[in-house]
C-alpha cells in the first residue's frame, strides 16, 4: 500500500522529506512471551514533534541512520506521539510506541530486541496511513469523542503520553532504588523493622528535590513528584526568566520554587539552589542536556550525603570524584524507557490535566511543504513553543472542544 508521509533518510542535504512511499507490514511482537502479529491499518489524526525527531534529522544528514531503518528499507517514517483512527474497529487509539522480543521493555537485555514506532526500526505517525500491532493501539478514556470526532483539547494532551510515561517510569525507578538505598538509615534512626524503614525511606526520598532543566520532561517529573509527595520541596533550575510562560506554568503545576541559572559562577548558582532548598538535595534530576548538571551536583556539593542522582538527559557525560563520591554514599542511575502500564497511567493523568494549554499547532500544509525548515525555524528554534503538534486529519477533530 502507498501513502504520503514525512520520512528520514541518509542524505546530507535532505535528511527529511515529504512524499509518497510504500508501507510495509512485518509481523512484530509486543512482548517476548507473545506471538508475532501483523499490524492493522490506522489513519493519523494528530501528531506531536519531539526532540528525538530533530536528533534523527541530524543523524540523517551525517549518514548515521542505517540502524534505525526498518529491515530492508532505506527510510524511516518519523513521529511517535499522537492519536490515530482505526477504521476496522471504528475507534480512536493512542499508539504504544515500544515493543519487541523482550520480557520487559524497560529492562531488555543484550540478547533481546526492541522496536519503536517512528524512532527505531518501525515506521511512525507522520503519515496518512500506517500499520500498527493490534495490541499496541490503546483505548482513550470515555467522554472525549462526540459524533465521531475527538475533542481538540484532549487531542493536544495526547501528544504527551510517550514522555509522560517515561516520567512515570522514572518515579517508579527512583522509588524502587531509593527505598533500598536508604532504608537502613531509617532502621537505625527510628529503631524499626525493614518493612517500615523502606516505607520511610521512600517517603523522605523527595524531601529536597532539584530538577535541573525545564523542558517537558522536567516539567512532568516535577508534576508527578508533587502529586505523589505533597510534602516535597521542589526547586526547578533553568535559564529562562521566571515570568516566562513555560516557567510560570511549570511552577504553578508542580507548586515548586525556581532558581534562574544566570549567575557569574557555578558556585554562586549552587549556593542559590541550596538556599532555596533549605539544605542539600536528597534527589538531583538532570534533564537539561548540559554537563553543568553533574558539576553542580557533585563538584559544587548540591547533592547531599546518601542522595540520588538521576540523569535522563541525552548527551552529557557524568563524572565525579571517587573519594567524596564513595564517602557521601551517592547513588547514580540513568534509564529512559516505559512499559504499557506506564503509558496507560499517563493517559489517565493527562486526560485530567491542563497540558493542552502548552501545545501550539503548526499547519499541516506549512509543515509538509518544507519539513526541515519547519523544524529549524519554527518547531526547534529560539522562541519556539514549549510543544508543537500538527493536526494530520482534520476530519476527526472537533475544534470547538
mmCIF file of C-alpha atoms in Angstrom:
data_model
loop_
_atom_site.group_PDB
_atom_site.id
_atom_site.type_symbol
_atom_site.label_atom_id
_atom_site.label_comp_id
_atom_site.label_asym_id
_atom_site.label_seq_id
_atom_site.Cartn_x
_atom_site.Cartn_y
_atom_site.Cartn_z
ATOM 1 C CA UNK A 1 0.000 0.000 0.000
ATOM 2 C CA UNK A 2 1.207 3.512 -0.790
ATOM 3 C CA UNK A 3 0.836 6.509 1.500
ATOM 4 C CA UNK A 4 2.116 10.073 1.857
ATOM 5 C CA UNK A 5 4.444 10.768 4.761
ATOM 6 C CA UNK A 6 7.495 12.598 6.019
ATOM 7 C CA UNK A 7 10.461 10.285 6.389
ATOM 8 C CA UNK A 8 14.123 10.307 7.341
ATOM 9 C CA UNK A 9 16.873 9.158 5.022
ATOM 10 C CA UNK A 10 20.651 9.320 4.867
ATOM 11 C CA UNK A 11 21.160 12.453 2.802
ATOM 12 C CA UNK A 12 23.410 15.413 3.598
ATOM 13 C CA UNK A 13 21.055 17.975 2.067
ATOM 14 C CA UNK A 14 17.644 16.336 2.527
ATOM 15 C CA UNK A 15 17.647 14.096 5.608
ATOM 16 C CA UNK A 16 13.873 14.664 5.996
ATOM 17 C CA UNK A 17 11.449 14.802 3.061
ATOM 18 C CA UNK A 18 7.732 14.503 2.329
ATOM 19 C CA UNK A 19 6.390 12.302 -0.417
ATOM 20 C CA UNK A 20 4.703 9.073 -1.475
ATOM 21 C CA UNK A 21 6.212 5.799 -0.242
ATOM 22 C CA UNK A 22 5.317 2.127 0.094
ATOM 23 C CA UNK A 23 4.123 0.990 3.509
ATOM 24 C CA UNK A 24 5.407 -2.248 4.995
ATOM 25 C CA UNK A 25 3.632 -4.545 7.454
ATOM 26 C CA UNK A 26 6.045 -7.034 9.020
ATOM 27 C CA UNK A 27 4.934 -9.238 11.896
ATOM 28 C CA UNK A 28 6.042 -7.903 15.254
ATOM 29 C CA UNK A 29 5.951 -8.924 18.913
ATOM 30 C CA UNK A 30 4.625 -6.708 21.664
ATOM 31 C CA UNK A 31 6.459 -8.809 24.292
ATOM 32 C CA UNK A 32 8.765 -11.826 24.246
ATOM 33 C CA UNK A 33 6.149 -14.258 25.528
ATOM 34 C CA UNK A 34 3.600 -13.333 22.848
ATOM 35 C CA UNK A 35 3.073 -14.339 19.229
ATOM 36 C CA UNK A 36 4.077 -12.213 16.275
ATOM 37 C CA UNK A 37 1.215 -10.318 14.657
ATOM 38 C CA UNK A 38 0.799 -8.235 11.539
ATOM 39 C CA UNK A 39 -0.304 -4.653 12.040
ATOM 40 C CA UNK A 40 -3.737 -3.239 11.329
ATOM 41 C CA UNK A 41 -4.268 -0.099 9.286
ATOM 42 C CA UNK A 42 -4.804 3.233 11.028
ATOM 43 C CA UNK A 43 -5.042 6.884 9.984
ATOM 44 C CA UNK A 44 -3.045 9.547 11.807
ATOM 45 C CA UNK A 45 -5.248 12.171 13.479
ATOM 46 C CA UNK A 46 -2.755 14.332 15.407
ATOM 47 C CA UNK A 47 0.979 14.021 15.951
ATOM 48 C CA UNK A 48 3.456 15.817 18.183
ATOM 49 C CA UNK A 49 7.028 16.847 17.440
ATOM 50 C CA UNK A 50 9.770 15.529 19.709
ATOM 51 C CA UNK A 51 13.416 16.438 20.147
ATOM 52 C CA UNK A 52 14.251 12.878 19.102
ATOM 53 C CA UNK A 53 12.919 13.704 15.629
ATOM 54 C CA UNK A 54 15.283 16.662 15.463
ATOM 55 C CA UNK A 55 18.225 14.482 16.503
ATOM 56 C CA UNK A 56 17.334 11.813 13.915
ATOM 57 C CA UNK A 57 17.250 14.507 11.252
ATOM 58 C CA UNK A 58 20.807 15.488 12.223
ATOM 59 C CA UNK A 59 21.880 11.846 12.102
ATOM 60 C CA UNK A 60 20.412 11.524 8.607
ATOM 61 C CA UNK A 61 22.440 14.483 7.399
ATOM 62 C CA UNK A 62 25.561 12.678 8.645
ATOM 63 C CA UNK A 63 24.590 9.314 7.133
ATOM 64 C CA UNK A 64 24.131 7.596 10.510
ATOM 65 C CA UNK A 65 20.594 6.229 10.288
ATOM 66 C CA UNK A 66 21.112 2.725 8.893
ATOM 67 C CA UNK A 67 20.424 1.005 12.240
ATOM 68 C CA UNK A 68 17.196 2.983 12.654
ATOM 69 C CA UNK A 69 15.554 1.957 9.381
ATOM 70 C CA UNK A 70 13.011 -0.888 9.230
ATOM 71 C CA UNK A 71 14.631 -4.079 7.928
ATOM 72 C CA UNK A 72 15.182 -3.916 4.200
ATOM 73 C CA UNK A 73 14.322 -0.208 3.956
ATOM 74 C CA UNK A 74 16.358 2.954 3.453
ATOM 75 C CA UNK A 75 13.921 5.305 5.180
ATOM 76 C CA UNK A 76 12.011 5.730 8.434
ATOM 77 C CA UNK A 77 8.632 7.468 8.745
ATOM 78 C CA UNK A 78 9.049 9.628 11.823
ATOM 79 C CA UNK A 79 6.610 10.573 14.579
ATOM 80 C CA UNK A 80 5.914 8.720 17.834
ATOM 81 C CA UNK A 81 3.443 10.901 19.722
ATOM 82 C CA UNK A 82 -0.234 11.148 18.908
ATOM 83 C CA UNK A 83 -3.642 9.676 18.159
ATOM 84 C CA UNK A 84 -4.824 7.511 15.262
ATOM 85 C CA UNK A 85 -8.189 6.426 13.874
ATOM 86 C CA UNK A 86 -8.627 2.674 13.361
ATOM 87 C CA UNK A 87 -11.227 2.232 10.566
ATOM 88 C CA UNK A 88 -11.692 -1.522 11.024
ATOM 89 C CA UNK A 89 -12.527 -1.022 14.714
ATOM 90 C CA UNK A 90 -14.346 2.309 14.372
ATOM 91 C CA UNK A 91 -12.373 3.891 17.211
ATOM 92 C CA UNK A 92 -9.565 6.251 18.133
ATOM 93 C CA UNK A 93 -6.390 4.875 19.694
ATOM 94 C CA UNK A 94 -3.098 6.010 21.188
ATOM 95 C CA UNK A 95 -0.118 4.118 19.813
ATOM 96 C CA UNK A 96 2.009 2.256 22.356
ATOM 97 C CA UNK A 97 5.375 3.079 20.862
ATOM 98 C CA UNK A 98 7.766 0.447 22.213
ATOM 99 C CA UNK A 99 7.545 -3.313 21.751
ATOM 100 C CA UNK A 100 9.746 -6.222 20.803
ATOM 101 C CA UNK A 101 11.205 -9.559 21.750
ATOM 102 C CA UNK A 102 11.785 -8.686 25.424
ATOM 103 C CA UNK A 103 10.099 -9.785 28.646
ATOM 104 C CA UNK A 104 10.055 -6.209 29.937
ATOM 105 C CA UNK A 105 10.877 -3.322 27.567
ATOM 106 C CA UNK A 106 12.201 -1.242 30.482
ATOM 107 C CA UNK A 107 14.798 -3.899 31.271
ATOM 108 C CA UNK A 108 15.683 -5.529 27.966
ATOM 109 C CA UNK A 109 18.967 -7.437 27.854
ATOM 110 C CA UNK A 110 21.657 -7.849 25.219
ATOM 111 C CA UNK A 111 20.094 -10.960 23.676
ATOM 112 C CA UNK A 112 16.677 -9.310 23.426
ATOM 113 C CA UNK A 113 15.433 -6.827 20.838
ATOM 114 C CA UNK A 114 13.032 -3.912 20.670
ATOM 115 C CA UNK A 115 11.448 -1.525 18.190
ATOM 116 C CA UNK A 116 9.891 1.910 18.488
ATOM 117 C CA UNK A 117 7.338 3.294 16.068
ATOM 118 C CA UNK A 118 8.755 6.425 14.443
ATOM 119 C CA UNK A 119 12.152 6.079 16.135
ATOM 120 C CA UNK A 120 13.776 2.722 15.708
ATOM 121 C CA UNK A 121 13.137 0.047 13.050
ATOM 122 C CA UNK A 122 9.387 0.769 12.723
ATOM 123 C CA UNK A 123 7.516 3.475 10.785
ATOM 124 C CA UNK A 124 5.610 6.133 12.734
ATOM 125 C CA UNK A 125 2.802 8.665 12.748
ATOM 126 C CA UNK A 126 3.736 11.422 10.303
ATOM 127 C CA UNK A 127 1.878 9.570 7.551
ATOM 128 C CA UNK A 128 -1.614 9.389 6.146
ATOM 129 C CA UNK A 129 -1.764 5.673 6.987
ATOM 130 C CA UNK A 130 0.368 3.116 8.771
ATOM 131 C CA UNK A 131 0.166 -0.389 10.199
ATOM 132 C CA UNK A 132 0.360 -0.894 13.966
ATOM 133 C CA UNK A 133 0.429 -4.019 16.122
ATOM 134 C CA UNK A 134 -3.239 -4.602 17.099
ATOM 135 C CA UNK A 135 -2.402 -4.978 20.805
ATOM 136 C CA UNK A 136 -0.442 -1.721 20.809
ATOM 137 C CA UNK A 137 -3.413 0.522 19.967
ATOM 138 C CA UNK A 138 -4.511 1.714 23.398
ATOM 139 C CA UNK A 139 -8.064 2.933 24.031
ATOM 140 C CA UNK A 140 -8.739 6.514 25.087
ATOM 141 C CA UNK A 141 -10.805 7.389 28.172
ATOM 142 C CA UNK A 142 -14.552 7.908 27.895
ATOM 143 C CA UNK A 143 -16.065 11.317 27.249
ATOM 144 C CA UNK A 144 -13.755 12.826 24.643
ATOM 145 C CA UNK A 145 -15.451 11.614 21.445
ATOM 146 C CA UNK A 146 -18.667 13.133 20.169
ATOM 147 C CA UNK A 147 -20.310 12.482 16.782
ATOM 148 C CA UNK A 148 -17.219 10.621 15.629
ATOM 149 C CA UNK A 149 -14.822 13.454 16.416
ATOM 150 C CA UNK A 150 -12.151 13.871 19.049
ATOM 151 C CA UNK A 151 -12.108 16.979 21.247
ATOM 152 C CA UNK A 152 -9.142 19.148 20.227
ATOM 153 C CA UNK A 153 -8.235 19.938 23.846
ATOM 154 C CA UNK A 154 -7.925 16.220 24.591
ATOM 155 C CA UNK A 155 -6.108 15.509 21.324
ATOM 156 C CA UNK A 156 -3.443 18.079 22.234
ATOM 157 C CA UNK A 157 -2.851 16.357 25.586
ATOM 158 C CA UNK A 158 -2.372 13.051 23.809
ATOM 159 C CA UNK A 159 0.878 14.154 22.185
ATOM 160 C CA UNK A 160 2.408 13.719 25.661
ATOM 161 C CA UNK A 161 1.800 10.089 26.767
ATOM 162 C CA UNK A 162 5.211 8.974 25.477
ATOM 163 C CA UNK A 163 7.354 11.441 27.511
ATOM 164 C CA UNK A 164 4.937 11.392 30.454
ATOM 165 C CA UNK A 165 5.120 7.580 30.520
ATOM 166 C CA UNK A 166 8.898 7.874 30.730
ATOM 167 C CA UNK A 167 8.482 10.053 33.808
ATOM 168 C CA UNK A 168 6.037 7.605 35.418
ATOM 169 C CA UNK A 169 8.781 5.021 34.976
ATOM 170 C CA UNK A 170 11.420 7.420 36.357
ATOM 171 C CA UNK A 171 9.365 7.897 39.510
ATOM 172 C CA UNK A 172 8.927 4.142 39.907
ATOM 173 C CA UNK A 173 12.651 3.562 39.374
ATOM 174 C CA UNK A 174 13.669 6.184 41.930
ATOM 175 C CA UNK A 175 11.211 4.822 44.469
ATOM 176 C CA UNK A 176 12.494 1.269 43.986
ATOM 177 C CA UNK A 177 16.161 2.171 44.247
ATOM 178 C CA UNK A 178 15.752 4.961 46.786
ATOM 179 C CA UNK A 179 13.894 2.841 49.328
ATOM 180 C CA UNK A 180 16.580 0.133 49.022
ATOM 181 C CA UNK A 181 19.378 2.710 49.207
ATOM 182 C CA UNK A 182 18.333 4.397 52.435
ATOM 183 C CA UNK A 183 16.131 2.027 54.447
ATOM 184 C CA UNK A 184 18.941 1.033 56.803
ATOM 185 C CA UNK A 185 19.377 4.668 57.788
ATOM 186 C CA UNK A 186 15.687 4.765 58.711
ATOM 187 C CA UNK A 187 16.012 1.470 60.642
ATOM 188 C CA UNK A 188 18.815 2.943 62.736
ATOM 189 C CA UNK A 189 17.156 6.333 63.171
ATOM 190 C CA UNK A 190 13.691 5.073 64.063
ATOM 191 C CA UNK A 191 14.609 1.675 65.578
ATOM 192 C CA UNK A 192 12.060 -0.051 63.355
ATOM 193 C CA UNK A 193 11.901 -3.120 61.161
ATOM 194 C CA UNK A 194 12.838 -3.335 57.493
ATOM 195 C CA UNK A 195 9.306 -3.067 56.086
ATOM 196 C CA UNK A 196 8.560 0.156 57.959
ATOM 197 C CA UNK A 197 12.026 1.512 57.207
ATOM 198 C CA UNK A 198 11.589 1.016 53.455
ATOM 199 C CA UNK A 199 8.333 2.952 53.593
ATOM 200 C CA UNK A 200 10.028 5.793 55.473
ATOM 201 C CA UNK A 201 12.982 5.865 53.057
ATOM 202 C CA UNK A 202 10.600 6.124 50.113
ATOM 203 C CA UNK A 203 8.546 8.818 51.869
ATOM 204 C CA UNK A 204 11.607 11.025 52.522
ATOM 205 C CA UNK A 205 13.297 10.431 49.173
ATOM 206 C CA UNK A 206 11.981 13.656 47.596
ATOM 207 C CA UNK A 207 12.199 15.891 50.680
ATOM 208 C CA UNK A 208 14.549 18.277 48.815
ATOM 209 C CA UNK A 209 14.383 17.779 45.068
ATOM 210 C CA UNK A 210 16.346 19.627 42.379
ATOM 211 C CA UNK A 211 15.160 19.403 38.766
ATOM 212 C CA UNK A 212 17.945 20.857 36.626
ATOM 213 C CA UNK A 213 16.459 21.778 33.261
ATOM 214 C CA UNK A 214 12.902 22.621 32.372
ATOM 215 C CA UNK A 215 11.757 21.061 29.159
ATOM 216 C CA UNK A 216 8.646 18.936 29.158
ATOM 217 C CA UNK A 217 10.368 16.008 30.901
ATOM 218 C CA UNK A 218 11.473 18.209 33.782
ATOM 219 C CA UNK A 219 8.007 19.704 33.962
ATOM 220 C CA UNK A 220 6.354 16.271 34.021
ATOM 221 C CA UNK A 221 8.562 14.718 36.685
ATOM 222 C CA UNK A 222 8.006 17.743 38.922
ATOM 223 C CA UNK A 223 4.258 17.358 38.434
ATOM 224 C CA UNK A 224 4.387 13.640 39.296
ATOM 225 C CA UNK A 225 6.524 14.137 42.394
ATOM 226 C CA UNK A 226 4.125 16.806 43.650
ATOM 227 C CA UNK A 227 1.102 14.562 43.061
ATOM 228 C CA UNK A 228 2.657 11.667 44.968
ATOM 229 C CA UNK A 229 4.667 13.534 47.620
ATOM 230 C CA UNK A 230 2.781 16.650 48.746
ATOM 231 C CA UNK A 231 5.440 17.426 51.374
ATOM 232 C CA UNK A 232 8.310 17.545 48.862
ATOM 233 C CA UNK A 233 10.364 20.704 48.424
ATOM 234 C CA UNK A 234 10.873 21.024 44.657
ATOM 235 C CA UNK A 235 13.234 23.517 43.007
ATOM 236 C CA UNK A 236 13.450 23.910 39.239
ATOM 237 C CA UNK A 237 16.677 25.305 37.767
ATOM 238 C CA UNK A 238 16.712 26.691 34.223
ATOM 239 C CA UNK A 239 17.906 29.657 32.187
ATOM 240 C CA UNK A 240 14.557 31.236 31.317
ATOM 241 C CA UNK A 241 13.151 34.189 33.227
ATOM 242 C CA UNK A 242 10.691 33.215 35.930
ATOM 243 C CA UNK A 243 7.943 35.282 34.294
ATOM 244 C CA UNK A 244 8.129 33.315 31.031
ATOM 245 C CA UNK A 245 5.005 31.282 30.181
ATOM 246 C CA UNK A 246 6.863 27.955 30.396
ATOM 247 C CA UNK A 247 8.337 28.622 33.830
ATOM 248 C CA UNK A 248 5.116 30.079 35.202
ATOM 249 C CA UNK A 249 3.117 27.065 34.014
ATOM 250 C CA UNK A 250 5.610 24.550 35.444
ATOM 251 C CA UNK A 251 5.864 26.285 38.808
ATOM 252 C CA UNK A 252 2.108 26.512 39.122
ATOM 253 C CA UNK A 253 1.577 22.878 38.130
ATOM 254 C CA UNK A 254 4.230 21.423 40.436
ATOM 255 C CA UNK A 255 3.831 24.033 43.199
ATOM 256 C CA UNK A 256 7.602 24.440 43.006
ATOM 257 C CA UNK A 257 10.246 27.092 43.602
ATOM 258 C CA UNK A 258 12.657 28.399 40.987
ATOM 259 C CA UNK A 259 16.298 29.407 40.586
ATOM 260 C CA UNK A 260 17.259 31.098 37.344
ATOM 261 C CA UNK A 261 20.670 29.970 36.108
ATOM 262 C CA UNK A 262 22.128 33.415 35.461
ATOM 263 C CA UNK A 263 24.977 33.683 37.984
ATOM 264 C CA UNK A 264 28.552 34.666 37.222
ATOM 265 C CA UNK A 265 29.973 31.481 38.762
ATOM 266 C CA UNK A 266 28.809 27.907 39.266
ATOM 267 C CA UNK A 267 29.461 28.218 42.983
ATOM 268 C CA UNK A 268 27.006 31.098 43.197
ATOM 269 C CA UNK A 269 24.416 29.011 41.366
ATOM 270 C CA UNK A 270 24.999 26.065 43.697
ATOM 271 C CA UNK A 271 24.685 28.302 46.765
ATOM 272 C CA UNK A 272 21.430 29.777 45.457
ATOM 273 C CA UNK A 273 19.969 26.310 44.889
ATOM 274 C CA UNK A 274 20.855 25.122 48.392
ATOM 275 C CA UNK A 275 19.446 28.302 49.901
ATOM 276 C CA UNK A 276 16.170 27.818 48.039
ATOM 277 C CA UNK A 277 16.052 24.138 49.044
ATOM 278 C CA UNK A 278 16.799 24.854 52.676
ATOM 279 C CA UNK A 279 19.691 22.365 52.622
ATOM 280 C CA UNK A 280 21.366 19.815 50.377
ATOM 281 C CA UNK A 281 19.350 17.906 47.798
ATOM 282 C CA UNK A 282 18.070 14.425 48.587
ATOM 283 C CA UNK A 283 17.413 13.900 44.865
ATOM 284 C CA UNK A 284 19.028 15.671 41.906
ATOM 285 C CA UNK A 285 17.406 15.178 38.499
ATOM 286 C CA UNK A 286 19.368 16.130 35.390
ATOM 287 C CA UNK A 287 17.143 16.963 32.430
ATOM 288 C CA UNK A 288 18.891 19.912 30.754
ATOM 289 C CA UNK A 289 21.197 18.119 28.329
ATOM 290 C CA UNK A 290 24.101 20.125 29.768
ATOM 291 C CA UNK A 291 27.206 18.846 31.537
ATOM 292 C CA UNK A 292 26.750 21.601 34.123
ATOM 293 C CA UNK A 293 24.233 19.266 35.794
ATOM 294 C CA UNK A 294 26.750 16.862 37.276
ATOM 295 C CA UNK A 295 29.197 19.637 38.170
ATOM 296 C CA UNK A 296 26.575 21.437 40.257
ATOM 297 C CA UNK A 297 25.501 18.192 41.908
ATOM 298 C CA UNK A 298 28.945 16.729 42.672
ATOM 299 C CA UNK A 299 31.778 19.258 42.312
ATOM 300 C CA UNK A 300 29.819 22.088 43.924
ATOM 301 C CA UNK A 301 28.131 19.900 46.518
ATOM 302 C CA UNK A 302 24.416 20.437 45.901
ATOM 303 C CA UNK A 303 23.644 16.708 46.244
ATOM 304 C CA UNK A 304 23.734 15.731 49.904
ATOM 305 C CA UNK A 305 25.016 12.581 51.560
ATOM 306 C CA UNK A 306 23.021 9.454 50.669
ATOM 307 C CA UNK A 307 21.389 11.394 47.835
ATOM 308 C CA UNK A 308 20.277 10.092 44.451
ATOM 309 C CA UNK A 309 21.449 11.500 41.122
ATOM 310 C CA UNK A 310 19.174 10.561 38.218
ATOM 311 C CA UNK A 311 20.267 11.591 34.731
ATOM 312 C CA UNK A 312 17.791 11.387 31.890
ATOM 313 C CA UNK A 313 19.455 13.997 29.745
ATOM 314 C CA UNK A 314 20.649 12.728 26.386
ATOM 315 C CA UNK A 315 24.201 13.757 25.569
ATOM 316 C CA UNK A 316 26.174 14.925 28.613
ATOM 317 C CA UNK A 317 28.845 12.801 30.268
ATOM 318 C CA UNK A 318 28.549 12.367 34.029
ATOM 319 C CA UNK A 319 31.786 12.413 36.020
ATOM 320 C CA UNK A 320 32.546 12.517 39.727
ATOM 321 C CA UNK A 321 35.493 12.445 42.138
ATOM 322 C CA UNK A 322 35.608 8.924 43.560
ATOM 323 C CA UNK A 323 36.806 9.976 47.016
ATOM 324 C CA UNK A 324 33.868 12.182 48.078
ATOM 325 C CA UNK A 325 31.504 10.053 45.973
ATOM 326 C CA UNK A 326 32.338 6.951 47.996
ATOM 327 C CA UNK A 327 32.154 8.626 51.390
ATOM 328 C CA UNK A 328 28.982 10.571 50.629
ATOM 329 C CA UNK A 329 27.254 7.335 49.574
ATOM 330 C CA UNK A 330 25.669 8.750 46.431
ATOM 331 C CA UNK A 331 23.540 6.611 44.146
ATOM 332 C CA UNK A 332 23.701 7.377 40.410
ATOM 333 C CA UNK A 333 21.169 5.978 37.978
ATOM 334 C CA UNK A 334 20.067 6.546 34.418
ATOM 335 C CA UNK A 335 17.248 4.906 32.477
ATOM 336 C CA UNK A 336 14.922 6.059 29.714
ATOM 337 C CA UNK A 337 12.005 3.775 28.968
ATOM 338 C CA UNK A 338 8.449 2.744 29.894
ATOM 339 C CA UNK A 339 6.018 -0.170 29.885
ATOM 340 C CA UNK A 340 2.437 -0.311 28.673
ATOM 341 C CA UNK A 341 1.175 0.125 32.234
ATOM 342 C CA UNK A 342 3.129 3.386 32.473
ATOM 343 C CA UNK A 343 1.519 4.711 29.297
ATOM 344 C CA UNK A 344 -1.956 3.702 30.428
ATOM 345 C CA UNK A 345 -1.408 5.566 33.695
ATOM 346 C CA UNK A 346 -0.005 8.580 31.833
ATOM 347 C CA UNK A 347 -3.081 8.747 29.588
ATOM 348 C CA UNK A 348 -5.376 8.865 32.610
ATOM 349 C CA UNK A 349 -3.327 11.589 34.315
ATOM 350 C CA UNK A 350 -3.003 13.690 31.163
ATOM 351 C CA UNK A 351 -6.727 13.468 30.406
ATOM 352 C CA UNK A 352 -7.403 15.421 33.620
ATOM 353 C CA UNK A 353 -4.530 17.870 33.151
ATOM 354 C CA UNK A 354 -4.082 21.348 31.644
ATOM 355 C CA UNK A 355 -1.233 20.355 29.329
ATOM 356 C CA UNK A 356 -3.233 21.215 26.221
ATOM 357 C CA UNK A 357 -2.509 24.848 27.164
ATOM 358 C CA UNK A 358 1.168 24.494 26.265
ATOM 359 C CA UNK A 359 0.653 22.869 22.850
ATOM 360 C CA UNK A 360 0.654 25.050 19.728
ATOM 361 C CA UNK A 361 -0.322 23.818 16.274
ATOM 362 C CA UNK A 362 1.548 24.149 13.021
ATOM 363 C CA UNK A 363 -0.486 23.991 9.821
ATOM 364 C CA UNK A 364 -0.012 20.659 8.073
ATOM 365 C CA UNK A 365 0.492 22.226 4.639
ATOM 366 C CA UNK A 366 3.169 24.519 6.042
ATOM 367 C CA UNK A 367 4.948 21.562 7.612
ATOM 368 C CA UNK A 368 4.903 19.179 4.640
ATOM 369 C CA UNK A 369 5.915 21.933 2.210
ATOM 370 C CA UNK A 370 9.272 22.330 3.983
ATOM 371 C CA UNK A 371 9.724 19.824 6.847
ATOM 372 C CA UNK A 372 13.347 20.723 7.539
ATOM 373 C CA UNK A 373 12.577 24.442 7.551
ATOM 374 C CA UNK A 374 9.675 23.856 9.926
ATOM 375 C CA UNK A 375 11.937 22.060 12.382
ATOM 376 C CA UNK A 376 14.746 24.585 12.170
ATOM 377 C CA UNK A 377 12.798 27.842 12.069
ATOM 378 C CA UNK A 378 9.538 27.192 13.916
ATOM 379 C CA UNK A 379 9.478 23.997 15.999
ATOM 380 C CA UNK A 380 13.041 23.935 17.375
ATOM 381 C CA UNK A 381 14.376 27.467 17.390
ATOM 382 C CA UNK A 382 14.751 30.341 19.805
ATOM 383 C CA UNK A 383 11.301 31.434 20.945
ATOM 384 C CA UNK A 384 9.656 28.193 19.768
ATOM 385 C CA UNK A 385 6.553 26.925 21.587
ATOM 386 C CA UNK A 386 7.014 24.547 24.509
ATOM 387 C CA UNK A 387 5.358 21.867 22.390
ATOM 388 C CA UNK A 388 4.259 21.806 18.764
ATOM 389 C CA UNK A 389 1.791 19.418 17.141
ATOM 390 C CA UNK A 390 0.102 19.051 13.767
ATOM 391 C CA UNK A 391 -3.459 18.001 13.028
ATOM 392 C CA UNK A 392 -2.858 15.444 10.302
ATOM 393 C CA UNK A 393 -6.502 14.706 9.563
ATOM 394 C CA UNK A 394 -8.990 17.452 10.460
ATOM 395 C CA UNK A 395 -11.935 15.198 9.603
ATOM 396 C CA UNK A 396 -11.627 13.601 13.031
ATOM 397 C CA UNK A 397 -11.085 16.709 15.196
ATOM 398 C CA UNK A 398 -13.740 18.802 16.946
ATOM 399 C CA UNK A 399 -12.121 22.230 17.285
ATOM 400 C CA UNK A 400 -14.967 23.580 19.415
ATOM 401 C CA UNK A 401 -13.992 21.451 22.413
#
